[in-house]
Amino acid sequence: AYRADLDTTPEMVSRLSWNDRLARALEQNLFELHYQGVYHTRTRRLAHVEALIRLRDETSGELVPPGLFIPIAEKSNKILEIDRWVLRQAVRLLAERPLAPPIAVNISGRSFDDPGLPAFISELLREHQADPSRLLIEITETAAVSDLTDAERFIEAIKQTGCGVCLDDFGAGFASFAYLKHIRVDTIKLDGMFIRNLPHDHDNQVFVRGMVEVARGLGKTTVAECVEDEATLKLLAELGVDKAQGYHLDRPQAKHPALNPQEPNHAPA
């Protein structure tokens, strides 16, 4: 027989209370987007911005990092609602600011199971009359590789909407590069584990050089994340990585200067 007391482990209680918090956050609009620039490594010009979700705690007003709530949202279906909330905000912003750079949005692997999502994106873009090429959809390599058939179908459907697709955390899963033949992403984002300390880590330089060669051979653009100093940025340009993001270039912020309507000069190169 079912016993309620077996459901009171700290983890279970925490997950239940988090599910309530996430439901309230969606109802009361407690989520917010912060934006971090992605820059061309050679010219240092802004290419696009990445939208990063944050949660404003309803009691303290503090920002809750996504690492705390995204895994819980992924265990329930809340992540599907959150993904759609982020897409709505991003597309609305693109429509309001026609001179702003493109925006990249992270989509959970759980959204591969949401067959209506590509149509939802397409309808949003049509409703707001936003240019699909200014919206970039990011999915993680881990999610793509763990469900290659669904990922392939999902990416194909997203490409049909006219949006770009970026493969995030590339190399983290140490999967074979062979799967890249099957999934038509435009951009590959190299996982931060290869980028941190890059100038002093010969092995990582070898990995990055190899990944750049594979990406370039397949006609894909590369982005490095977690770029925290000038030496790393210079080395990435030398190794042929196309774009970079990280604290050395700019920090995630709610009011990113590139999205300020007074500053139209941030158009992508």
PDB file of C-alpha atoms in Angstrom:
ATOM      1  CA  ALA A   1       0.000   0.000   0.000  1.00  0.00           C
ATOM      2  CA  TYR A   2       1.084   3.607  -0.599  1.00  0.00           C
ATOM      3  CA  ARG A   3       2.545   5.313   2.440  1.00  0.00           C
ATOM      4  CA  ALA A   4       2.734   9.095   2.413  1.00  0.00           C
ATOM      5  CA  ASP A   5       5.573   9.137   4.962  1.00  0.00           C
ATOM      6  CA  LEU A   6       7.844   7.482   2.381  1.00  0.00           C
ATOM      7  CA  ASP A   7       7.478  10.597   0.244  1.00  0.00           C
ATOM      8  CA  THR A   8       8.929  12.940   2.832  1.00  0.00           C
ATOM      9  CA  THR A   9      12.621  12.549   2.053  1.00  0.00           C
ATOM     10  CA  PRO A  10      14.351  15.975   2.045  1.00  0.00           C
ATOM     11  CA  GLU A  11      14.929  15.686  -1.711  1.00  0.00           C
ATOM     12  CA  MET A  12      11.265  14.889  -2.388  1.00  0.00           C
ATOM     13  CA  VAL A  13      10.004  17.703  -0.139  1.00  0.00           C
ATOM     14  CA  SER A  14      12.433  20.146  -1.742  1.00  0.00           C
ATOM     15  CA  ARG A  15      11.308  19.105  -5.233  1.00  0.00           C
ATOM     16  CA  LEU A  16       7.625  19.479  -4.314  1.00  0.00           C
ATOM     17  CA  SER A  17       8.147  22.944  -2.838  1.00  0.00           C
ATOM     18  CA  TRP A  18      10.248  23.962  -5.866  1.00  0.00           C
ATOM     19  CA  ASN A  19       7.466  22.854  -8.203  1.00  0.00           C
ATOM     20  CA  ASP A  20       5.120  25.206  -6.316  1.00  0.00           C
ATOM     21  CA  ARG A  21       7.656  28.013  -6.534  1.00  0.00           C
ATOM     22  CA  LEU A  22       8.092  27.508 -10.285  1.00  0.00           C
ATOM     23  CA  ALA A  23       4.327  27.476 -10.834  1.00  0.00           C
ATOM     24  CA  ARG A  24       4.012  30.742  -8.877  1.00  0.00           C
ATOM     25  CA  ALA A  25       6.981  32.250 -10.729  1.00  0.00           C
ATOM     26  CA  LEU A  26       5.228  31.606 -14.055  1.00  0.00           C
ATOM     27  CA  GLU A  27       1.941  33.022 -12.755  1.00  0.00           C
ATOM     28  CA  GLN A  28       3.488  36.093 -11.104  1.00  0.00           C
ATOM     29  CA  ASN A  29       6.144  36.792 -13.760  1.00  0.00           C
ATOM     30  CA  LEU A  30       9.085  36.320 -11.371  1.00  0.00           C
ATOM     31  CA  PHE A  31      11.401  35.055 -14.119  1.00  0.00           C
ATOM     32  CA  GLU A  32      13.645  37.523 -15.914  1.00  0.00           C
ATOM     33  CA  LEU A  33      16.132  37.344 -18.754  1.00  0.00           C
ATOM     34  CA  HIS A  34      19.704  38.556 -18.556  1.00  0.00           C
ATOM     35  CA  TYR A  35      21.757  38.875 -21.728  1.00  0.00           C
ATOM     36  CA  GLN A  36      25.407  38.117 -22.443  1.00  0.00           C
ATOM     37  CA  GLY A  37      27.146  39.188 -25.638  1.00  0.00           C
ATOM     38  CA  VAL A  38      28.820  36.765 -28.058  1.00  0.00           C
ATOM     39  CA  TYR A  39      31.629  38.456 -29.977  1.00  0.00           C
ATOM     40  CA  HIS A  40      33.663  37.785 -33.136  1.00  0.00           C
ATOM     41  CA  THR A  41      37.118  36.758 -31.887  1.00  0.00           C
ATOM     42  CA  ARG A  42      39.071  38.718 -34.495  1.00  0.00           C
ATOM     43  CA  THR A  43      37.157  41.993 -34.757  1.00  0.00           C
ATOM     44  CA  ARG A  44      35.697  41.970 -31.206  1.00  0.00           C
ATOM     45  CA  ARG A  45      32.375  43.070 -32.736  1.00  0.00           C
ATOM     46  CA  LEU A  46      29.146  41.827 -31.204  1.00  0.00           C
ATOM     47  CA  ALA A  47      27.600  38.920 -33.155  1.00  0.00           C
ATOM     48  CA  HIS A  48      24.525  38.179 -31.007  1.00  0.00           C
ATOM     49  CA  VAL A  49      23.400  38.004 -27.379  1.00  0.00           C
ATOM     50  CA  GLU A  50      22.440  34.922 -25.392  1.00  0.00           C
ATOM     51  CA  ALA A  51      19.326  35.104 -23.199  1.00  0.00           C
ATOM     52  CA  LEU A  52      19.924  33.552 -19.764  1.00  0.00           C
ATOM     53  CA  ILE A  53      17.006  32.888 -17.440  1.00  0.00           C
ATOM     54  CA  ARG A  54      17.043  34.016 -13.814  1.00  0.00           C
ATOM     55  CA  LEU A  55      14.432  33.715 -11.066  1.00  0.00           C
ATOM     56  CA  ARG A  56      13.700  36.543  -8.624  1.00  0.00           C
ATOM     57  CA  ASP A  57      13.025  35.049  -5.177  1.00  0.00           C
ATOM     58  CA  GLU A  58       9.531  36.130  -4.105  1.00  0.00           C
ATOM     59  CA  THR A  59      10.559  36.686  -0.473  1.00  0.00           C
ATOM     60  CA  SER A  60      14.109  38.034  -0.523  1.00  0.00           C
ATOM     61  CA  GLY A  61      14.099  39.607  -4.002  1.00  0.00           C
ATOM     62  CA  GLU A  62      17.491  37.937  -4.605  1.00  0.00           C
ATOM     63  CA  LEU A  63      18.312  36.295  -7.939  1.00  0.00           C
ATOM     64  CA  VAL A  64      18.228  32.486  -7.882  1.00  0.00           C
ATOM     65  CA  PRO A  65      20.830  30.898 -10.199  1.00  0.00           C
ATOM     66  CA  PRO A  66      19.369  28.576 -12.878  1.00  0.00           C
ATOM     67  CA  GLY A  67      21.488  25.653 -11.640  1.00  0.00           C
ATOM     68  CA  LEU A  68      19.142  25.486  -8.636  1.00  0.00           C
ATOM     69  CA  PHE A  69      15.812  25.384 -10.428  1.00  0.00           C
ATOM     70  CA  ILE A  70      16.372  24.165 -14.013  1.00  0.00           C
ATOM     71  CA  PRO A  71      17.178  20.518 -13.034  1.00  0.00           C
ATOM     72  CA  ILE A  72      13.980  20.432 -10.929  1.00  0.00           C
ATOM     73  CA  ALA A  73      11.958  22.010 -13.741  1.00  0.00           C
ATOM     74  CA  GLU A  74      13.337  19.348 -16.101  1.00  0.00           C
ATOM     75  CA  LYS A  75      12.132  16.546 -13.804  1.00  0.00           C
ATOM     76  CA  SER A  76       8.592  17.890 -14.101  1.00  0.00           C
ATOM     77  CA  ASN A  77       6.967  19.336 -17.192  1.00  0.00           C
ATOM     78  CA  LYS A  78       7.516  22.888 -15.912  1.00  0.00           C
ATOM     79  CA  ILE A  79      10.567  23.251 -18.174  1.00  0.00           C
ATOM     80  CA  LEU A  80       8.300  23.151 -21.254  1.00  0.00           C
ATOM     81  CA  GLU A  81       6.338  26.149 -19.944  1.00  0.00           C
ATOM     82  CA  ILE A  82       9.556  27.947 -18.974  1.00  0.00           C
ATOM     83  CA  ASP A  83      11.063  27.383 -22.454  1.00  0.00           C
ATOM     84  CA  ARG A  84       7.941  28.880 -24.034  1.00  0.00           C
ATOM     85  CA  TRP A  85       8.026  31.844 -21.632  1.00  0.00           C
ATOM     86  CA  VAL A  86      11.661  32.590 -22.619  1.00  0.00           C
ATOM     87  CA  LEU A  87      10.837  32.293 -26.338  1.00  0.00           C
ATOM     88  CA  ARG A  88       7.919  34.721 -25.945  1.00  0.00           C
ATOM     89  CA  GLN A  89      10.123  37.330 -24.233  1.00  0.00           C
ATOM     90  CA  ALA A  90      12.936  36.969 -26.771  1.00  0.00           C
ATOM     91  CA  VAL A  91      10.692  37.205 -29.847  1.00  0.00           C
ATOM     92  CA  ARG A  92       8.820  40.180 -28.385  1.00  0.00           C
ATOM     93  CA  LEU A  93      12.141  41.938 -27.798  1.00  0.00           C
ATOM     94  CA  LEU A  94      13.342  41.197 -31.346  1.00  0.00           C
ATOM     95  CA  ALA A  95      10.101  42.646 -32.713  1.00  0.00           C
ATOM     96  CA  GLU A  96      10.352  45.791 -30.543  1.00  0.00           C
ATOM     97  CA  ARG A  97      14.027  46.359 -31.415  1.00  0.00           C
ATOM     98  CA  PRO A  98      14.540  45.709 -35.146  1.00  0.00           C
ATOM     99  CA  LEU A  99      18.114  47.069 -34.926  1.00  0.00           C
ATOM    100  CA  ALA A 100      19.095  44.880 -31.964  1.00  0.00           C
ATOM    101  CA  PRO A 101      21.407  41.912 -32.557  1.00  0.00           C
ATOM    102  CA  PRO A 102      20.047  38.342 -32.861  1.00  0.00           C
ATOM    103  CA  ILE A 103      19.139  36.539 -29.622  1.00  0.00           C
ATOM    104  CA  ALA A 104      20.113  32.968 -28.698  1.00  0.00           C
ATOM    105  CA  VAL A 105      17.696  31.027 -26.484  1.00  0.00           C
ATOM    106  CA  ASN A 106      18.461  27.761 -24.655  1.00  0.00           C
ATOM    107  CA  ILE A 107      15.903  25.004 -25.122  1.00  0.00           C
ATOM    108  CA  SER A 108      15.762  22.001 -22.791  1.00  0.00           C
ATOM    109  CA  GLY A 109      16.248  18.485 -24.154  1.00  0.00           C
ATOM    110  CA  ARG A 110      12.796  17.785 -22.739  1.00  0.00           C
ATOM    111  CA  SER A 111      11.385  20.079 -25.432  1.00  0.00           C
ATOM    112  CA  PHE A 112      12.349  17.491 -28.081  1.00  0.00           C
ATOM    113  CA  ASP A 113       9.309  15.644 -26.673  1.00  0.00           C
ATOM    114  CA  ASP A 114       7.129  18.706 -27.317  1.00  0.00           C
ATOM    115  CA  PRO A 115       6.019  18.146 -30.927  1.00  0.00           C
ATOM    116  CA  GLY A 116       4.195  21.498 -31.000  1.00  0.00           C
ATOM    117  CA  LEU A 117       7.261  23.619 -30.150  1.00  0.00           C
ATOM    118  CA  PRO A 118       8.563  24.346 -33.691  1.00  0.00           C
ATOM    119  CA  ALA A 119       5.034  25.418 -34.749  1.00  0.00           C
ATOM    120  CA  PHE A 120       4.799  27.532 -31.561  1.00  0.00           C
ATOM    121  CA  ILE A 121       8.085  29.289 -32.499  1.00  0.00           C
ATOM    122  CA  SER A 122       6.953  29.796 -36.084  1.00  0.00           C
ATOM    123  CA  GLU A 123       3.613  31.250 -34.945  1.00  0.00           C
ATOM    124  CA  LEU A 124       5.335  33.573 -32.431  1.00  0.00           C
ATOM    125  CA  LEU A 125       7.638  34.928 -35.139  1.00  0.00           C
ATOM    126  CA  ARG A 126       4.696  35.437 -37.498  1.00  0.00           C
ATOM    127  CA  GLU A 127       2.534  37.062 -34.828  1.00  0.00           C
ATOM    128  CA  HIS A 128       5.269  39.551 -33.886  1.00  0.00           C
ATOM    129  CA  GLN A 129       6.563  39.883 -37.458  1.00  0.00           C
ATOM    130  CA  ALA A 130      10.095  39.133 -36.251  1.00  0.00           C
ATOM    131  CA  ASP A 131      12.801  37.942 -38.641  1.00  0.00           C
ATOM    132  CA  PRO A 132      13.425  34.206 -37.908  1.00  0.00           C
ATOM    133  CA  SER A 133      17.128  34.550 -38.774  1.00  0.00           C
ATOM    134  CA  ARG A 134      17.509  36.781 -35.680  1.00  0.00           C
ATOM    135  CA  LEU A 135      16.486  33.920 -33.347  1.00  0.00           C
ATOM    136  CA  LEU A 136      19.049  31.234 -32.550  1.00  0.00           C
ATOM    137  CA  ILE A 137      17.901  28.077 -30.744  1.00  0.00           C
ATOM    138  CA  GLU A 138      20.530  26.414 -28.510  1.00  0.00           C
ATOM    139  CA  ILE A 139      20.306  22.759 -27.493  1.00  0.00           C
ATOM    140  CA  THR A 140      22.883  20.811 -25.487  1.00  0.00           C
ATOM    141  CA  GLU A 141      25.051  18.141 -27.037  1.00  0.00           C
ATOM    142  CA  THR A 142      24.172  15.753 -24.191  1.00  0.00           C
ATOM    143  CA  ALA A 143      20.443  16.023 -24.953  1.00  0.00           C
ATOM    144  CA  ALA A 144      21.006  15.704 -28.709  1.00  0.00           C
ATOM    145  CA  VAL A 145      23.243  12.634 -28.470  1.00  0.00           C
ATOM    146  CA  SER A 146      21.055  10.841 -25.925  1.00  0.00           C
ATOM    147  CA  ASP A 147      18.128  10.998 -28.332  1.00  0.00           C
ATOM    148  CA  LEU A 148      19.608  11.432 -31.788  1.00  0.00           C
ATOM    149  CA  THR A 149      16.487  10.589 -33.816  1.00  0.00           C
ATOM    150  CA  ASP A 150      14.299  13.033 -31.889  1.00  0.00           C
ATOM    151  CA  ALA A 151      17.041  15.674 -31.955  1.00  0.00           C
ATOM    152  CA  GLU A 152      17.453  15.281 -35.715  1.00  0.00           C
ATOM    153  CA  ARG A 153      13.697  15.666 -36.249  1.00  0.00           C
ATOM    154  CA  PHE A 154      13.500  18.638 -33.854  1.00  0.00           C
ATOM    155  CA  ILE A 155      16.468  20.464 -35.444  1.00  0.00           C
ATOM    156  CA  GLU A 156      15.052  19.891 -38.925  1.00  0.00           C
ATOM    157  CA  ALA A 157      11.694  21.352 -37.821  1.00  0.00           C
ATOM    158  CA  ILE A 158      13.434  24.375 -36.236  1.00  0.00           C
ATOM    159  CA  LYS A 159      15.452  24.961 -39.426  1.00  0.00           C
ATOM    160  CA  GLN A 160      12.147  24.986 -41.355  1.00  0.00           C
ATOM    161  CA  THR A 161      11.048  27.976 -39.251  1.00  0.00           C
ATOM    162  CA  GLY A 162      14.113  29.900 -40.502  1.00  0.00           C
ATOM    163  CA  CYS A 163      15.880  30.058 -37.106  1.00  0.00           C
ATOM    164  CA  GLY A 164      19.521  29.104 -36.595  1.00  0.00           C
ATOM    165  CA  VAL A 165      20.447  26.175 -34.345  1.00  0.00           C
ATOM    166  CA  CYS A 166      23.445  26.013 -32.015  1.00  0.00           C
ATOM    167  CA  LEU A 167      24.818  22.899 -30.303  1.00  0.00           C
ATOM    168  CA  ASP A 168      25.776  23.903 -26.749  1.00  0.00           C
ATOM    169  CA  ASP A 169      28.409  22.314 -24.413  1.00  0.00           C
ATOM    170  CA  PHE A 170      30.094  20.647 -27.389  1.00  0.00           C
ATOM    171  CA  GLY A 171      32.692  18.043 -26.370  1.00  0.00           C
ATOM    172  CA  ALA A 172      31.388  17.697 -22.817  1.00  0.00           C
ATOM    173  CA  GLY A 173      29.873  14.301 -23.516  1.00  0.00           C
ATOM    174  CA  PHE A 174      32.977  13.040 -25.355  1.00  0.00           C
ATOM    175  CA  ALA A 175      30.643  11.624 -27.997  1.00  0.00           C
ATOM    176  CA  SER A 176      32.008  10.656 -31.391  1.00  0.00           C
ATOM    177  CA  PHE A 177      32.031  13.520 -33.894  1.00  0.00           C
ATOM    178  CA  ALA A 178      30.266  11.202 -36.353  1.00  0.00           C
ATOM    179  CA  TYR A 179      26.789  12.209 -35.183  1.00  0.00           C
ATOM    180  CA  LEU A 180      27.437  15.724 -36.556  1.00  0.00           C
ATOM    181  CA  LYS A 181      26.866  14.257 -40.023  1.00  0.00           C
ATOM    182  CA  HIS A 182      23.228  13.719 -39.093  1.00  0.00           C
ATOM    183  CA  ILE A 183      22.224  16.869 -37.219  1.00  0.00           C
ATOM    184  CA  ARG A 184      22.124  20.111 -39.158  1.00  0.00           C
ATOM    185  CA  VAL A 185      23.150  22.654 -36.537  1.00  0.00           C
ATOM    186  CA  ASP A 186      24.737  25.887 -37.807  1.00  0.00           C
ATOM    187  CA  THR A 187      26.885  26.620 -34.775  1.00  0.00           C
ATOM    188  CA  ILE A 188      28.872  24.584 -32.264  1.00  0.00           C
ATOM    189  CA  LYS A 189      29.626  26.042 -28.826  1.00  0.00           C
ATOM    190  CA  LEU A 190      32.751  24.516 -27.291  1.00  0.00           C
ATOM    191  CA  ASP A 191      32.269  23.490 -23.680  1.00  0.00           C
ATOM    192  CA  GLY A 192      33.922  25.714 -21.057  1.00  0.00           C
ATOM    193  CA  MET A 193      35.981  22.788 -19.732  1.00  0.00           C
ATOM    194  CA  PHE A 194      38.186  23.124 -22.835  1.00  0.00           C
ATOM    195  CA  ILE A 195      38.434  26.920 -22.662  1.00  0.00           C
ATOM    196  CA  ARG A 196      39.242  27.702 -19.022  1.00  0.00           C
ATOM    197  CA  ASN A 197      43.017  27.848 -18.592  1.00  0.00           C
ATOM    198  CA  LEU A 198      43.458  27.280 -22.359  1.00  0.00           C
ATOM    199  CA  PRO A 199      46.780  29.201 -22.712  1.00  0.00           C
ATOM    200  CA  HIS A 200      48.382  26.872 -20.114  1.00  0.00           C
ATOM    201  CA  ASP A 201      46.763  23.588 -21.129  1.00  0.00           C
ATOM    202  CA  HIS A 202      48.382  21.944 -24.141  1.00  0.00           C
ATOM    203  CA  ASP A 203      45.882  19.058 -24.271  1.00  0.00           C
ATOM    204  CA  ASN A 204      42.922  21.441 -24.428  1.00  0.00           C
ATOM    205  CA  GLN A 205      44.607  23.374 -27.236  1.00  0.00           C
ATOM    206  CA  VAL A 206      44.830  20.086 -29.170  1.00  0.00           C
ATOM    207  CA  PHE A 207      41.116  19.382 -28.525  1.00  0.00           C
ATOM    208  CA  VAL A 208      40.047  22.890 -29.551  1.00  0.00           C
ATOM    209  CA  ARG A 209      42.147  22.763 -32.732  1.00  0.00           C
ATOM    210  CA  GLY A 210      40.548  19.413 -33.609  1.00  0.00           C
ATOM    211  CA  MET A 211      37.017  20.601 -32.909  1.00  0.00           C
ATOM    212  CA  VAL A 212      37.546  23.740 -34.999  1.00  0.00           C
ATOM    213  CA  GLU A 213      38.828  21.662 -37.905  1.00  0.00           C
ATOM    214  CA  VAL A 214      35.831  19.299 -37.764  1.00  0.00           C
ATOM    215  CA  ALA A 215      33.349  22.186 -37.431  1.00  0.00           C
ATOM    216  CA  ARG A 216      34.920  24.155 -40.277  1.00  0.00           C
ATOM    217  CA  GLY A 217      35.046  21.087 -42.525  1.00  0.00           C
ATOM    218  CA  LEU A 218      31.311  20.611 -41.956  1.00  0.00           C
ATOM    219  CA  GLY A 219      30.575  24.292 -42.616  1.00  0.00           C
ATOM    220  CA  LYS A 220      29.680  25.134 -39.015  1.00  0.00           C
ATOM    221  CA  THR A 221      30.575  28.207 -36.946  1.00  0.00           C
ATOM    222  CA  THR A 222      32.352  27.795 -33.577  1.00  0.00           C
ATOM    223  CA  VAL A 223      31.769  29.708 -30.332  1.00  0.00           C
ATOM    224  CA  ALA A 224      33.884  29.413 -27.170  1.00  0.00           C
ATOM    225  CA  GLU A 225      32.232  30.045 -23.787  1.00  0.00           C
ATOM    226  CA  CYS A 226      33.865  30.934 -20.432  1.00  0.00           C
ATOM    227  CA  VAL A 227      36.451  33.301 -21.931  1.00  0.00           C
ATOM    228  CA  GLU A 228      37.894  35.036 -18.895  1.00  0.00           C
ATOM    229  CA  ASP A 229      41.081  36.766 -20.052  1.00  0.00           C
ATOM    230  CA  GLU A 230      42.795  38.435 -22.994  1.00  0.00           C
ATOM    231  CA  ALA A 231      45.356  35.636 -23.521  1.00  0.00           C
ATOM    232  CA  THR A 232      42.540  33.096 -24.005  1.00  0.00           C
ATOM    233  CA  LEU A 233      40.687  35.363 -26.444  1.00  0.00           C
ATOM    234  CA  LYS A 234      43.838  35.905 -28.540  1.00  0.00           C
ATOM    235  CA  LEU A 235      44.615  32.189 -28.579  1.00  0.00           C
ATOM    236  CA  LEU A 236      41.046  31.345 -29.649  1.00  0.00           C
ATOM    237  CA  ALA A 237      41.386  33.736 -32.609  1.00  0.00           C
ATOM    238  CA  GLU A 238      44.707  32.057 -33.533  1.00  0.00           C
ATOM    239  CA  LEU A 239      43.143  28.585 -33.275  1.00  0.00           C
ATOM    240  CA  GLY A 240      40.379  29.679 -35.644  1.00  0.00           C
ATOM    241  CA  VAL A 241      37.436  29.817 -33.213  1.00  0.00           C
ATOM    242  CA  ASP A 242      34.925  32.247 -34.742  1.00  0.00           C
ATOM    243  CA  LYS A 243      33.164  33.737 -31.717  1.00  0.00           C
ATOM    244  CA  ALA A 244      33.563  33.990 -27.955  1.00  0.00           C
ATOM    245  CA  GLN A 245      31.615  34.867 -24.827  1.00  0.00           C
ATOM    246  CA  GLY A 246      32.612  35.202 -21.197  1.00  0.00           C
ATOM    247  CA  TYR A 247      33.341  37.614 -18.374  1.00  0.00           C
ATOM    248  CA  HIS A 248      36.364  39.046 -20.199  1.00  0.00           C
ATOM    249  CA  LEU A 249      34.007  40.376 -22.879  1.00  0.00           C
ATOM    250  CA  ASP A 250      30.888  41.067 -20.853  1.00  0.00           C
ATOM    251  CA  ARG A 251      28.752  39.760 -18.001  1.00  0.00           C
ATOM    252  CA  PRO A 252      25.098  38.727 -18.215  1.00  0.00           C
ATOM    253  CA  GLN A 253      22.966  41.796 -17.489  1.00  0.00           C
ATOM    254  CA  ALA A 254      19.260  42.600 -17.546  1.00  0.00           C
ATOM    255  CA  LYS A 255      19.797  45.838 -19.488  1.00  0.00           C
ATOM    256  CA  HIS A 256      22.385  44.915 -22.091  1.00  0.00           C
ATOM    257  CA  PRO A 257      23.617  47.999 -24.011  1.00  0.00           C
ATOM    258  CA  ALA A 258      23.173  46.173 -27.340  1.00  0.00           C
ATOM    259  CA  LEU A 259      19.447  45.844 -26.656  1.00  0.00           C
ATOM    260  CA  ASN A 260      19.095  49.533 -25.818  1.00  0.00           C
ATOM    261  CA  PRO A 261      17.005  51.188 -28.548  1.00  0.00           C
ATOM    262  CA  GLN A 262      19.175  54.326 -28.283  1.00  0.00           C
ATOM    263  CA  GLU A 263      22.197  52.393 -29.491  1.00  0.00           C
ATOM    264  CA  PRO A 264      21.601  51.046 -32.995  1.00  0.00           C
ATOM    265  CA  ASN A 265      25.341  50.744 -33.707  1.00  0.00           C
ATOM    266  CA  HIS A 266      25.506  47.289 -32.144  1.00  0.00           C
ATOM    267  CA  ALA A 267      24.153  45.623 -35.273  1.00  0.00           C
ATOM    268  CA  PRO A 268      25.975  42.344 -35.942  1.00  0.00           C
ATOM    269  CA  ALA A 269      28.927  42.338 -38.295  1.00  0.00           C
TER     270      ALA A 269
END
